[in-house]
CSV table of N, CA and C in Angstrom, one decimal:
chain,number,residue,atom,x,y,z
A,2,MET,N,0.5,60.1,102.7
A,2,MET,CA,-0.1,60.9,101.6
A,2,MET,C,-1.2,61.8,102.1
A,3,LYS,N,-2.0,61.2,103.1
A,3,LYS,CA,-3.2,62.0,103.6
A,3,LYS,C,-2.7,63.2,104.4
A,4,TYR,N,-1.4,63.2,104.8
A,4,TYR,CA,-0.9,64.4,105.6
A,4,TYR,C,-0.3,65.4,104.7
A,5,MET,N,-0.1,65.1,103.4
A,5,MET,CA,0.6,66.0,102.5
A,5,MET,C,-0.3,67.2,102.2
A,6,ILE,N,-1.6,67.0,102.0
A,6,ILE,CA,-2.4,68.1,101.6
A,6,ILE,C,-2.5,69.1,102.8
A,7,PRO,N,-2.9,68.6,104.0
A,7,PRO,CA,-2.9,69.6,105.1
A,7,PRO,C,-1.6,70.3,105.4
A,8,LEU,N,-0.5,69.6,105.2
A,8,LEU,CA,0.8,70.2,105.4
A,8,LEU,C,1.1,71.2,104.3
A,9,PHE,N,0.7,71.0,103.1
A,9,PHE,CA,0.9,72.0,102.0
A,9,PHE,C,0.0,73.2,102.3
A,10,LEU,N,-1.2,73.0,102.7
A,10,LEU,CA,-2.1,74.1,103.0
A,10,LEU,C,-1.6,74.9,104.2
A,11,LEU,N,-1.1,74.3,105.2
A,11,LEU,CA,-0.5,75.0,106.4
A,11,LEU,C,0.7,75.8,106.0
A,12,SER,N,1.6,75.2,105.2
A,12,SER,CA,2.8,76.0,104.7
A,12,SER,C,2.4,77.2,103.8
A,13,THR,N,1.4,77.0,103.0
A,13,THR,CA,0.9,78.1,102.2
A,13,THR,C,0.3,79.2,103.0
A,14,ILE,N,-0.5,78.9,104.0
A,14,ILE,CA,-1.1,79.9,104.9
A,14,ILE,C,0.0,80.6,105.7
A,15,LEU,N,1.0,79.9,106.2
A,15,LEU,CA,2.1,80.5,106.9
A,15,LEU,C,2.9,81.4,106.0
A,16,ALA,N,3.2,81.0,104.8
A,16,ALA,CA,3.9,81.8,103.8
A,16,ALA,C,3.2,83.1,103.5
A,17,CYS,N,1.9,83.0,103.4
A,17,CYS,CA,1.1,84.2,103.1
A,17,CYS,C,1.0,85.2,104.3
A,18,GLY,N,1.1,84.6,105.5
A,18,GLY,CA,1.0,85.4,106.7
A,18,GLY,C,2.3,86.1,107.1
A,19,THR,N,3.4,85.8,106.5
A,19,THR,CA,4.7,86.4,106.8
A,19,THR,C,4.7,87.8,106.3
A,20,SER,N,5.5,88.6,106.9
A,20,SER,CA,5.7,90.0,106.5
A,20,SER,C,6.3,90.1,105.1
A,21,SER,N,5.6,90.9,104.3
A,21,SER,CA,6.2,91.1,102.9
A,21,SER,C,6.8,92.5,102.8
A,22,ASN,N,7.0,93.1,103.9
A,22,ASN,CA,7.6,94.5,103.9
A,22,ASN,C,9.0,94.5,103.3
A,23,GLY,N,9.8,93.4,103.6
A,23,GLY,CA,11.1,93.4,103.2
A,23,GLY,C,12.0,94.4,103.8
A,24,PRO,N,13.2,94.6,103.2
A,24,PRO,CA,14.1,95.6,103.8
A,24,PRO,C,13.6,97.0,103.5
A,25,LYS,N,14.0,97.9,104.4
A,25,LYS,CA,13.6,99.3,104.3
A,25,LYS,C,14.1,99.9,103.0
A,26,LYS,N,13.3,100.7,102.3
A,26,LYS,CA,13.7,101.4,101.1
A,26,LYS,C,14.8,102.3,101.3
A,27,PRO,N,15.9,102.2,100.6
A,27,PRO,CA,17.1,103.1,100.8
A,27,PRO,C,16.8,104.5,100.3
A,28,LYS,N,17.4,105.5,101.0
A,28,LYS,CA,17.3,106.9,100.6
A,28,LYS,C,18.6,107.1,99.7
A,29,ILE,N,18.4,107.1,98.4
A,29,ILE,CA,19.5,107.2,97.5
A,29,ILE,C,19.6,108.6,96.8
A,30,GLU,N,18.6,109.4,96.9
A,30,GLU,CA,18.6,110.7,96.2
A,30,GLU,C,19.8,111.6,96.7
A,31,GLY,N,20.4,112.3,95.8
A,31,GLY,CA,21.5,113.2,96.1
A,31,GLY,C,22.6,113.0,95.2
A,32,ASN,N,23.8,113.5,95.6
A,32,ASN,CA,25.0,113.4,94.8
A,32,ASN,C,26.0,112.5,95.4
A,33,TRP,N,26.6,111.6,94.6
A,33,TRP,CA,27.5,110.5,95.1
A,33,TRP,C,28.7,110.5,94.3
A,34,ARG,N,29.9,110.5,95.0
A,34,ARG,CA,31.2,110.4,94.3
A,34,ARG,C,31.7,109.0,94.3
A,35,TRP,N,32.1,108.6,93.1
A,35,TRP,CA,32.6,107.2,92.9
A,35,TRP,C,34.0,107.1,93.6
A,36,THR,N,34.1,105.9,94.2
A,36,THR,CA,35.4,105.6,94.9
A,36,THR,C,36.1,104.4,94.4
A,37,ILE,N,35.3,103.4,94.0
A,37,ILE,CA,36.0,102.1,93.5
A,37,ILE,C,35.0,101.3,92.8
A,38,THR,N,35.5,100.5,91.8
A,38,THR,CA,34.7,99.5,91.1
A,38,THR,C,35.6,98.2,91.1
A,39,THR,N,34.9,97.1,91.4
A,39,THR,CA,35.6,95.8,91.4
A,39,THR,C,34.7,94.8,90.7
A,40,GLY,N,35.4,93.8,90.2
A,40,GLY,CA,34.7,92.7,89.6
A,40,GLY,C,35.0,92.5,88.2
A,41,GLY,N,34.0,91.9,87.5
A,41,GLY,CA,34.2,91.6,86.1
A,41,GLY,C,34.9,90.2,86.0
A,42,PHE,N,35.0,89.7,84.8
A,42,PHE,CA,35.5,88.4,84.6
A,42,PHE,C,37.0,88.3,85.1
A,43,ALA,N,37.7,89.3,84.9
A,43,ALA,CA,39.1,89.3,85.3
A,43,ALA,C,39.3,89.7,86.8
A,44,GLY,N,38.3,90.1,87.4
A,44,GLY,CA,38.4,90.5,88.8
A,44,GLY,C,39.2,91.8,89.0
A,45,THR,N,38.9,92.8,88.1
A,45,THR,CA,39.7,94.0,88.2
A,45,THR,C,39.2,95.0,89.3
A,46,THR,N,40.1,95.9,89.6
A,46,THR,CA,39.7,97.0,90.5
A,46,THR,C,40.2,98.3,89.9
A,47,THR,N,39.2,99.3,89.8
A,47,THR,CA,39.6,100.6,89.3
A,47,THR,C,39.1,101.6,90.3
A,48,THR,N,39.8,102.7,90.3
A,48,THR,CA,39.6,103.8,91.2
A,48,THR,C,39.8,105.1,90.5
A,49,PRO,N,39.4,106.3,91.1
A,49,PRO,CA,39.6,107.5,90.4
A,49,PRO,C,41.2,107.7,90.2
A,50,GLU,N,42.0,107.3,91.1
A,50,GLU,CA,43.4,107.4,90.9
A,50,GLU,C,43.9,106.6,89.8
A,51,SER,N,43.4,105.4,89.6
A,51,SER,CA,43.9,104.5,88.5
A,51,SER,C,43.4,104.9,87.2
A,52,THR,N,42.3,105.5,87.1
A,52,THR,CA,41.7,105.9,85.8
A,52,THR,C,41.9,107.4,85.4
A,53,GLY,N,42.2,108.2,86.5
A,53,GLY,CA,42.4,109.6,86.2
A,53,GLY,C,41.0,110.3,86.0
A,54,LYS,N,39.9,109.7,86.3
A,54,LYS,CA,38.6,110.2,86.1
A,54,LYS,C,37.9,110.4,87.4
A,55,GLN,N,37.2,111.5,87.5
A,55,GLN,CA,36.3,111.8,88.6
A,55,GLN,C,34.9,111.6,88.2
A,56,ILE,N,34.2,110.6,88.7
A,56,ILE,CA,32.8,110.3,88.3
A,56,ILE,C,31.9,110.5,89.5
A,57,HIS,N,30.8,111.1,89.2
A,57,HIS,CA,29.8,111.3,90.3
A,57,HIS,C,28.4,111.1,89.7
A,58,LEU,N,27.5,110.6,90.6
A,58,LEU,CA,26.1,110.4,90.2
A,58,LEU,C,25.2,111.4,90.9
A,59,GLN,N,24.3,111.9,90.1
A,59,GLN,CA,23.2,112.7,90.7
A,59,GLN,C,21.9,111.9,90.6
A,60,ILE,N,21.4,111.5,91.7
A,60,ILE,CA,20.2,110.6,91.7
A,60,ILE,C,19.0,111.4,92.2
A,61,THR,N,18.0,111.5,91.3
A,61,THR,CA,16.7,112.1,91.7
A,61,THR,C,15.7,111.0,91.9
A,62,LYS,N,14.5,111.4,92.2
A,62,LYS,CA,13.5,110.3,92.5
A,62,LYS,C,13.2,109.4,91.3
A,63,ASP,N,13.6,109.8,90.1
A,63,ASP,CA,13.2,108.9,89.0
A,63,ASP,C,14.3,108.8,87.9
A,64,SER,N,15.5,109.5,88.1
A,64,SER,CA,16.6,109.4,87.1
A,64,SER,C,17.9,109.4,87.8
A,65,ILE,N,18.9,108.8,87.1
A,65,ILE,CA,20.3,108.8,87.5
A,65,ILE,C,21.1,109.5,86.4
A,66,PHE,N,21.8,110.6,86.8
A,66,PHE,CA,22.6,111.4,85.9
A,66,PHE,C,24.1,111.0,86.2
A,67,THR,N,24.8,110.6,85.2
A,67,THR,CA,26.2,110.3,85.4
A,67,THR,C,27.1,111.3,84.8
A,68,TYR,N,28.1,111.8,85.6
A,68,TYR,CA,29.0,112.9,85.2
A,68,TYR,C,30.4,112.3,85.3
A,69,THR,N,31.2,112.6,84.3
A,69,THR,CA,32.7,112.3,84.3
A,69,THR,C,33.4,113.6,84.2
A,70,ASP,N,34.3,113.8,85.1
A,70,ASP,CA,35.0,115.1,85.2
A,70,ASP,C,34.1,116.3,85.0
A,71,GLY,N,33.0,116.3,85.6
A,71,GLY,CA,32.0,117.4,85.6
A,71,GLY,C,31.1,117.5,84.4
A,72,GLU,N,31.3,116.6,83.4
A,72,GLU,CA,30.5,116.6,82.2
A,72,GLU,C,29.5,115.5,82.2
A,73,LEU,N,28.2,115.9,81.9
A,73,LEU,CA,27.2,114.9,81.8
A,73,LEU,C,27.4,113.9,80.8
A,74,GLN,N,27.4,112.6,81.1
A,74,GLN,CA,27.6,111.5,80.2
A,74,GLN,C,26.3,110.8,79.8
A,75,ARG,N,25.4,110.7,80.8
A,75,ARG,CA,24.1,110.0,80.5
A,75,ARG,C,23.1,110.3,81.5
A,76,ALA,N,21.9,110.2,81.2
A,76,ALA,CA,20.8,110.4,82.1
A,76,ALA,C,19.8,109.2,81.8
A,77,ILE,N,19.6,108.4,82.9
A,77,ILE,CA,18.8,107.2,82.7
A,77,ILE,C,17.6,107.2,83.7
A,78,PRO,N,16.4,107.0,83.2
A,78,PRO,CA,15.3,106.8,84.2
A,78,PRO,C,15.4,105.5,84.9
A,79,TYR,N,14.9,105.4,86.1
A,79,TYR,CA,14.9,104.2,86.9
A,79,TYR,C,13.7,104.1,87.8
A,80,ASN,N,13.5,102.9,88.4
A,80,ASN,CA,12.6,102.8,89.5
A,80,ASN,C,13.2,101.7,90.4
A,81,LEU,N,12.8,101.9,91.7
A,81,LEU,CA,13.2,100.9,92.7
A,81,LEU,C,12.2,99.9,92.9
A,82,GLN,N,12.6,98.6,92.9
A,82,GLN,CA,11.7,97.5,93.2
A,82,GLN,C,12.4,96.4,94.0
A,83,LEU,N,11.6,95.8,94.8
A,83,LEU,CA,12.1,94.6,95.6
A,83,LEU,C,12.2,93.4,94.6
A,84,GLY,N,13.3,92.7,94.8
A,84,GLY,CA,13.6,91.5,93.9
A,84,GLY,C,14.7,90.7,94.5
A,85,LYS,N,14.8,89.4,94.1
A,85,LYS,CA,15.8,88.6,94.6
A,85,LYS,C,17.2,89.0,94.0
A,86,VAL,N,18.2,89.1,94.8
A,86,VAL,CA,19.5,89.4,94.3
A,86,VAL,C,20.3,88.1,94.1
A,87,ILE,N,21.2,88.1,93.1
A,87,ILE,CA,22.0,86.9,92.9
A,87,ILE,C,23.0,86.6,93.9
A,88,GLU,N,23.4,87.6,94.7
A,88,GLU,CA,24.4,87.4,95.7
A,88,GLU,C,23.9,86.5,96.8
A,89,SER,N,22.6,86.6,97.2
A,89,SER,CA,22.1,85.9,98.4
A,89,SER,C,20.8,85.2,98.1
A,90,GLN,N,20.1,85.5,97.0
A,90,GLN,CA,18.8,85.1,96.8
A,90,GLN,C,17.7,85.7,97.7
A,91,LYS,N,18.1,86.7,98.5
A,91,LYS,CA,17.2,87.4,99.4
A,91,LYS,C,16.5,88.5,98.6
A,92,MET,N,15.4,89.0,99.2
A,92,MET,CA,14.7,90.1,98.6
A,92,MET,C,15.4,91.4,99.1
A,93,GLU,N,15.8,92.2,98.1
A,93,GLU,CA,16.5,93.4,98.3
A,93,GLU,C,16.0,94.4,97.3
A,94,TRP,N,16.5,95.7,97.5
A,94,TRP,CA,16.0,96.7,96.6
A,94,TRP,C,16.9,96.7,95.3
A,95,LEU,N,16.3,96.8,94.2
A,95,LEU,CA,16.9,96.8,92.9
A,95,LEU,C,16.6,98.0,92.1
A,96,ILE,N,17.6,98.6,91.5
A,96,ILE,CA,17.3,99.7,90.5
A,96,ILE,C,17.0,99.0,89.2
A,97,HIS,N,15.9,99.3,88.6
A,97,HIS,CA,15.6,98.8,87.2
A,97,HIS,C,15.7,100.0,86.3
A,98,ASN,N,16.5,99.9,85.3
A,98,ASN,CA,16.6,100.9,84.3
A,98,ASN,C,16.6,100.3,82.9
A,99,GLY,N,15.4,100.0,82.5
A,99,GLY,CA,15.2,99.2,81.2
A,99,GLY,C,15.5,97.8,81.4
A,100,GLU,N,16.5,97.2,80.8
A,100,GLU,CA,16.7,95.8,80.9
A,100,GLU,C,17.7,95.4,82.0
A,101,HIS,N,18.4,96.4,82.6
A,101,HIS,CA,19.4,96.1,83.6
A,101,HIS,C,18.9,96.3,85.0
A,102,LYS,N,19.4,95.4,85.9
A,102,LYS,CA,19.1,95.5,87.3
A,102,LYS,C,20.4,95.6,88.1
A,103,THR,N,20.3,96.4,89.1
A,103,THR,CA,21.4,96.7,90.0
A,103,THR,C,20.9,96.7,91.4
A,104,SER,N,21.5,95.8,92.3
A,104,SER,CA,21.1,95.9,93.7
A,104,SER,C,21.8,97.1,94.3
A,105,ILE,N,21.1,97.7,95.3
A,105,ILE,CA,21.6,98.9,95.8
A,105,ILE,C,21.4,98.8,97.4
A,106,TYR,N,22.5,99.2,98.0
A,106,TYR,CA,22.6,99.2,99.5
A,106,TYR,C,23.1,100.5,99.9
A,107,ARG,N,22.5,101.1,101.0
A,107,ARG,CA,23.1,102.3,101.5
A,107,ARG,C,23.4,102.0,103.0
A,108,LYS,N,24.7,102.4,103.4
A,108,LYS,CA,25.1,102.3,104.7
A,108,LYS,C,25.7,103.6,105.1
A,109,ASP,N,25.0,104.4,105.9
A,109,ASP,CA,25.5,105.8,106.2
A,109,ASP,C,25.8,106.6,105.0
A,110,SER,N,27.1,107.0,104.8
A,110,SER,CA,27.4,107.8,103.7
A,110,SER,C,27.9,107.0,102.5
A,111,LEU,N,27.8,105.7,102.5
A,111,LEU,CA,28.2,104.8,101.4
A,111,LEU,C,27.0,104.3,100.6
A,112,LEU,N,27.2,104.2,99.3
A,112,LEU,CA,26.2,103.6,98.4
A,112,LEU,C,26.9,102.5,97.6
A,113,LEU,N,26.4,101.3,97.8
A,113,LEU,CA,27.0,100.2,97.1
A,113,LEU,C,26.0,99.7,96.0
A,114,MET,N,26.5,99.6,94.7
A,114,MET,CA,25.7,99.2,93.6
A,114,MET,C,26.3,98.0,93.0
A,115,ASN,N,25.6,96.9,93.0
A,115,ASN,CA,26.1,95.6,92.4
A,115,ASN,C,25.2,95.2,91.2
A,116,GLU,N,25.8,95.1,90.0
A,116,GLU,CA,25.1,94.7,88.8
A,116,GLU,C,24.7,93.3,89.0
A,117,GLN,N,23.5,93.0,88.6
A,117,GLN,CA,22.9,91.7,88.8
A,117,GLN,C,23.1,90.7,87.7
A,118,CYS,N,24.4,90.3,87.5
A,118,CYS,CA,24.8,89.2,86.6
A,118,CYS,C,26.1,88.7,87.2
A,119,TYR,N,26.4,87.5,86.8
A,119,TYR,CA,27.6,86.9,87.2
A,119,TYR,C,28.8,87.6,86.5
A,120,ASP,N,29.9,87.8,87.1
A,120,ASP,CA,31.1,88.4,86.5
A,120,ASP,C,30.8,89.9,86.2
A,121,CYS,N,29.9,90.5,86.8
A,121,CYS,CA,29.6,91.9,86.6
A,121,CYS,C,30.4,92.8,87.6
A,122,PHE,N,30.1,94.0,87.7
A,122,PHE,CA,30.9,95.0,88.5
A,122,PHE,C,30.1,95.5,89.7
A,123,ASN,N,30.8,95.7,90.8
A,123,ASN,CA,30.3,96.3,92.0
A,123,ASN,C,31.0,97.7,92.1
A,124,GLN,N,30.1,98.7,92.4
A,124,GLN,CA,30.6,100.1,92.5
A,124,GLN,C,30.3,100.6,93.9
A,125,THR,N,31.2,101.4,94.4
A,125,THR,CA,31.0,102.1,95.7
A,125,THR,C,31.1,103.6,95.5
A,126,PHE,N,30.2,104.3,96.1
A,126,PHE,CA,30.1,105.7,96.0
A,126,PHE,C,30.0,106.3,97.5
A,127,VAL,N,30.5,107.5,97.6
A,127,VAL,CA,30.4,108.2,98.9
A,127,VAL,C,29.5,109.4,98.7
A,128,LYS,N,28.7,109.7,99.7
A,128,LYS,CA,27.7,110.8,99.6
A,128,LYS,C,28.6,112.1,99.6
A,129,MET,N,28.2,113.0,98.7
A,129,MET,CA,28.9,114.3,98.6
A,129,MET,C,28.1,115.3,99.5
A,130,LYS,N,28.9,116.3,100.0
A,130,LYS,CA,28.2,117.3,100.8
A,130,LYS,C,27.3,118.1,99.9
A,131,GLU,N,26.2,118.4,100.4
A,131,GLU,CA,25.2,119.2,99.6
A,131,GLU,C,25.4,120.7,99.7
């Protein structure tokens, strides 16, 4: 028991001393073309070919504009924050837009957006030429 308090203090100090920078903030601003959505309770997959719809996002520093077949469908303000994702419980970048959270990953010209709930959807977008 006498070792528990020093051990607790040591682990607290080490935890405070670790880097809190987390993953690098993704560069998501620009225009993105939707390529695929997967997930949901039924494990569905939809694509532009299967839906007959062309969807693209225009992401600015504080808003996401969603277009379907060239027509604006919605504009939603957002902010990026670090938070634990349900996929791995790791700290990753999340888009907060009101009550919804979506993890966001960028790899080269791909943008992956995973809704933060079980049985939700994962969307993939490709960077459009500017």
